Amino acid sequence: MTGTVRSAVAELVGTFVFVFAIIGAVNSGSDLTPLAIGFALMVMVYATGHISGAHLNPAVSVGVWLRGAIDAVGLVVYIVAQLIGAALAAAVSFALWPAAAAPVEVEVGPALLVEALWTFVLVYVVLNVATSKDHPNNSFYGLAIGTAVFVGAVAFGSISGGGFNPAVALGLSITGAFAWGSYWIYFLAPIVGGAIAAIVFRVLNAHDKLPATEK
């Protein structure tokens, strides 16, 4: 298996594992839930980064596309694979845990702000540590990306639920942890944050351009 299909399968599997781990961590009720979520992303970034770039997040894929590292077809394929992986994770989770008793209640304004702001941070980190030509053959990118999610979950989870990822939000909406009526927040705000991160990256790294065929 090679090319786009291989990358799509890696994105599907990686997102499935990540979202399934999030659902399990949330259901555990542990104080270590944010750490488990960050670690889950870290290990899947290391596991799939050499195949697909380990986006595991439509907002990251949008940022990478605007950065010029994937083309438009790749962007669509990645996002579809991520959403399918998240939906499958949520479906399988019902074999182990019941649906959430009630969704997280959020205020639209603050939730929009933190979802956009911290997704900006997450995607900006991804672009700089995982795609920059100034960091060839680095080995720290998975830790940096996972830590960014951990910090966001601790700092802003009480405000928005800590999605920062439309695929994660889809999985949590299916399980009832997020309200379907709020899904637009978890889709729109991260995409906007990811797009702004790509713009800032390109402004600060004008020397670092990639053709859309590179990952």
CSV table of C-alpha atoms in Angstrom, one decimal:
chain,number,residue,atom,x,y,z
A,1,MET,CA,0.0,0.0,0.0
A,2,THR,CA,1.4,3.4,-1.0
A,3,GLY,CA,0.6,7.0,-1.6
A,4,THR,CA,-2.7,8.7,-0.7
A,5,VAL,CA,-4.5,5.4,0.3
A,6,ARG,CA,-1.7,4.5,2.7
A,7,SER,CA,-1.8,8.0,4.2
A,8,ALA,CA,-5.6,7.9,4.5
A,9,VAL,CA,-5.5,4.6,6.3
A,10,ALA,CA,-2.9,5.9,8.7
A,11,GLU,CA,-5.0,8.9,9.5
A,12,LEU,CA,-8.1,6.8,10.0
A,13,VAL,CA,-6.3,4.4,12.4
A,14,GLY,CA,-4.5,7.1,14.2
A,15,THR,CA,-7.6,9.2,14.7
A,16,PHE,CA,-9.6,6.1,15.8
A,17,VAL,CA,-7.0,5.3,18.5
A,18,PHE,CA,-6.8,8.9,19.6
A,19,VAL,CA,-10.5,9.5,19.9
A,20,PHE,CA,-11.1,6.1,21.5
A,21,ALA,CA,-8.5,6.9,24.1
A,22,ILE,CA,-10.2,10.2,24.8
A,23,ILE,CA,-13.6,8.6,25.3
A,24,GLY,CA,-12.0,6.1,27.7
A,25,ALA,CA,-10.1,8.8,29.6
A,26,VAL,CA,-13.2,10.9,29.9
A,27,ASN,CA,-15.3,7.9,31.2
A,28,SER,CA,-12.5,7.0,33.7
A,29,GLY,CA,-13.2,10.2,35.6
A,30,SER,CA,-9.5,10.4,36.5
A,31,ASP,CA,-7.7,13.6,37.3
A,32,LEU,CA,-5.1,12.4,34.8
A,33,THR,CA,-7.5,12.6,31.9
A,34,PRO,CA,-5.8,15.6,30.3
A,35,LEU,CA,-2.4,13.9,30.5
A,36,ALA,CA,-3.8,10.7,29.0
A,37,ILE,CA,-5.2,12.6,26.1
A,38,GLY,CA,-1.9,14.4,25.5
A,39,PHE,CA,0.0,11.1,25.7
A,40,ALA,CA,-2.5,9.4,23.4
A,41,LEU,CA,-1.9,12.0,20.7
A,42,MET,CA,1.9,11.9,21.3
A,43,VAL,CA,2.1,8.2,20.7
A,44,MET,CA,-0.1,8.2,17.6
A,45,VAL,CA,1.9,11.1,16.2
A,46,TYR,CA,5.1,9.0,16.6
A,47,ALA,CA,3.3,5.9,15.2
A,48,THR,CA,1.9,7.5,12.1
A,49,GLY,CA,4.0,10.6,11.4
A,50,HIS,CA,6.3,8.8,9.0
A,51,ILE,CA,3.4,7.6,6.9
A,52,SER,CA,0.9,10.5,6.7
A,53,GLY,CA,2.4,13.3,8.8
A,54,ALA,CA,0.1,12.4,11.6
A,55,HIS,CA,-2.4,15.2,11.3
A,56,LEU,CA,-5.2,13.4,13.1
A,57,ASN,CA,-7.2,16.6,13.1
A,58,PRO,CA,-9.0,18.4,10.2
A,59,ALA,CA,-7.7,21.8,11.5
A,60,VAL,CA,-4.1,20.5,11.3
A,61,SER,CA,-4.8,19.3,7.8
A,62,VAL,CA,-6.1,22.7,6.8
A,63,GLY,CA,-3.0,24.4,8.2
A,64,VAL,CA,-0.7,21.9,6.5
A,65,TRP,CA,-2.6,22.5,3.2
A,66,LEU,CA,-2.3,26.3,3.5
A,67,ARG,CA,1.4,25.8,4.4
A,68,GLY,CA,1.7,24.0,1.0
A,69,ALA,CA,2.6,20.5,2.2
A,70,ILE,CA,-0.4,18.7,0.8
A,71,ASP,CA,-2.7,19.4,-2.1
A,72,ALA,CA,-6.5,20.0,-2.1
A,73,VAL,CA,-7.2,16.3,-2.9
A,74,GLY,CA,-5.0,15.2,0.0
A,75,LEU,CA,-6.8,17.7,2.3
A,76,VAL,CA,-10.2,16.2,1.5
A,77,VAL,CA,-9.0,12.7,1.8
A,78,TYR,CA,-7.3,13.4,5.1
A,79,ILE,CA,-10.4,15.1,6.6
A,80,VAL,CA,-12.7,12.3,5.5
A,81,ALA,CA,-10.4,9.6,6.9
A,82,GLN,CA,-10.2,11.5,10.2
A,83,LEU,CA,-13.9,11.9,10.6
A,84,ILE,CA,-14.5,8.3,9.8
A,85,GLY,CA,-11.9,7.2,12.3
A,86,ALA,CA,-13.5,9.4,15.0
A,87,ALA,CA,-17.0,8.1,14.2
A,88,LEU,CA,-15.9,4.5,14.4
A,89,ALA,CA,-14.2,5.1,17.7
A,90,ALA,CA,-17.4,6.5,19.1
A,91,ALA,CA,-19.4,3.6,17.8
A,92,VAL,CA,-17.0,1.0,19.3
A,93,SER,CA,-17.0,2.9,22.6
A,94,PHE,CA,-20.6,2.0,23.2
A,95,ALA,CA,-19.5,-1.6,23.7
A,96,LEU,CA,-17.7,-0.5,26.8
A,97,TRP,CA,-19.3,2.7,28.1
A,98,PRO,CA,-22.8,4.1,27.9
A,99,ALA,CA,-23.7,7.4,26.3
A,100,ALA,CA,-22.9,10.5,28.3
A,101,ALA,CA,-25.7,11.4,30.8
A,102,ALA,CA,-25.6,15.0,29.6
A,103,PRO,CA,-23.4,17.1,27.2
A,104,VAL,CA,-20.9,19.6,28.3
A,105,GLU,CA,-22.6,23.0,28.7
A,106,VAL,CA,-20.7,25.9,27.0
A,107,GLU,CA,-21.1,29.6,26.4
A,108,VAL,CA,-20.8,30.3,22.7
A,109,GLY,CA,-18.5,33.3,22.9
A,110,PRO,CA,-15.9,31.9,25.3
A,111,ALA,CA,-16.0,28.5,23.7
A,112,LEU,CA,-15.4,30.0,20.2
A,113,LEU,CA,-12.5,32.0,21.5
A,114,VAL,CA,-10.6,29.3,23.3
A,115,GLU,CA,-11.2,26.7,20.6
A,116,ALA,CA,-9.9,29.0,17.9
A,117,LEU,CA,-7.0,30.3,20.1
A,118,TRP,CA,-5.7,27.0,21.3
A,119,THR,CA,-6.1,25.3,18.0
A,120,PHE,CA,-4.0,28.1,16.5
A,121,VAL,CA,-1.4,27.3,19.1
A,122,LEU,CA,-1.6,23.5,18.4
A,123,VAL,CA,-1.4,23.9,14.6
A,124,TYR,CA,1.4,26.5,14.9
A,125,VAL,CA,3.4,24.0,17.0
A,126,VAL,CA,2.7,21.3,14.4
A,127,LEU,CA,3.9,23.4,11.5
A,128,ASN,CA,7.0,24.5,13.3
A,129,VAL,CA,8.2,21.2,14.8
A,130,ALA,CA,6.9,18.7,12.2
A,131,THR,CA,7.0,20.5,8.8
A,132,SER,CA,9.7,23.2,9.1
A,133,LYS,CA,12.9,22.7,7.1
A,134,ASP,CA,14.8,24.3,10.0
A,135,HIS,CA,14.1,21.1,12.0
A,136,PRO,CA,15.3,18.3,9.8
A,137,ASN,CA,15.2,14.8,11.3
A,138,ASN,CA,14.0,16.0,14.6
A,139,SER,CA,12.7,13.6,17.3
A,140,PHE,CA,10.8,15.9,19.6
A,141,TYR,CA,7.8,16.7,17.5
A,142,GLY,CA,5.4,14.1,19.0
A,143,LEU,CA,6.2,15.3,22.6
A,144,ALA,CA,5.7,18.9,21.6
A,145,ILE,CA,2.3,18.3,19.9
A,146,GLY,CA,1.0,16.0,22.7
A,147,THR,CA,2.1,18.5,25.3
A,148,ALA,CA,0.2,21.3,23.5
A,149,VAL,CA,-3.0,19.3,23.7
A,150,PHE,CA,-2.4,18.5,27.4
A,151,VAL,CA,-1.9,22.2,28.2
A,152,GLY,CA,-5.0,23.1,26.3
A,153,ALA,CA,-7.1,20.5,28.0
A,154,VAL,CA,-6.0,21.6,31.5
A,155,ALA,CA,-6.2,25.3,30.8
A,156,PHE,CA,-9.4,25.5,28.7
A,157,GLY,CA,-11.3,22.2,29.2
A,158,SER,CA,-13.6,23.8,31.7
A,159,ILE,CA,-14.6,26.5,29.2
A,160,SER,CA,-15.2,24.6,26.0
A,161,GLY,CA,-14.6,20.9,26.8
A,162,GLY,CA,-11.2,21.1,25.2
A,163,GLY,CA,-12.0,19.8,21.7
A,164,PHE,CA,-9.4,21.7,19.5
A,165,ASN,CA,-10.2,19.1,16.8
A,166,PRO,CA,-13.4,18.7,14.7
A,167,ALA,CA,-12.8,14.9,14.5
A,168,VAL,CA,-12.6,14.6,18.3
A,169,ALA,CA,-15.7,16.8,18.6
A,170,LEU,CA,-17.5,14.5,16.2
A,171,GLY,CA,-16.7,11.5,18.3
A,172,LEU,CA,-17.7,13.2,21.5
A,173,SER,CA,-20.9,14.4,20.0
A,174,ILE,CA,-21.8,10.9,19.0
A,175,THR,CA,-21.2,9.7,22.5
A,176,GLY,CA,-23.3,12.6,23.9
A,177,ALA,CA,-20.4,14.3,25.7
A,178,PHE,CA,-20.7,17.3,23.4
A,179,ALA,CA,-24.1,18.7,22.3
A,180,TRP,CA,-24.9,18.4,18.6
A,181,GLY,CA,-26.2,21.9,18.6
A,182,SER,CA,-22.7,23.1,19.6
A,183,TYR,CA,-20.8,21.1,17.0
A,184,TRP,CA,-20.5,24.1,14.7
A,185,ILE,CA,-18.3,25.7,17.4
A,186,TYR,CA,-16.0,22.7,17.5
A,187,PHE,CA,-15.8,22.7,13.7
A,188,LEU,CA,-15.6,26.4,12.8
A,189,ALA,CA,-13.3,27.7,15.5
A,190,PRO,CA,-10.5,25.1,15.1
A,191,ILE,CA,-10.5,25.5,11.3
A,192,VAL,CA,-10.2,29.3,11.7
A,193,GLY,CA,-7.5,28.9,14.3
A,194,GLY,CA,-5.6,26.4,12.1
A,195,ALA,CA,-5.8,28.7,9.0
A,196,ILE,CA,-4.5,31.7,11.0
A,197,ALA,CA,-1.6,29.5,12.3
A,198,ALA,CA,-0.6,28.6,8.7
A,199,ILE,CA,-0.7,32.3,7.7
A,200,VAL,CA,1.5,33.3,10.6
A,201,PHE,CA,3.9,30.4,9.9
A,202,ARG,CA,4.2,31.5,6.2
A,203,VAL,CA,4.8,35.1,7.2
A,204,LEU,CA,7.6,34.2,9.7
A,205,ASN,CA,9.1,31.5,7.5
A,206,ALA,CA,9.0,33.0,4.0
A,207,HIS,CA,12.2,31.1,3.1
A,208,ASP,CA,10.5,27.7,3.9
A,209,LYS,CA,8.2,26.8,1.0
A,210,LEU,CA,7.1,23.2,0.1
A,211,PRO,CA,5.5,21.9,-3.0
A,212,ALA,CA,2.1,20.3,-2.4
A,213,THR,CA,3.5,16.9,-3.0
A,214,GLU,CA,5.8,16.9,0.0
A,215,LYS,CA,4.7,15.8,3.5
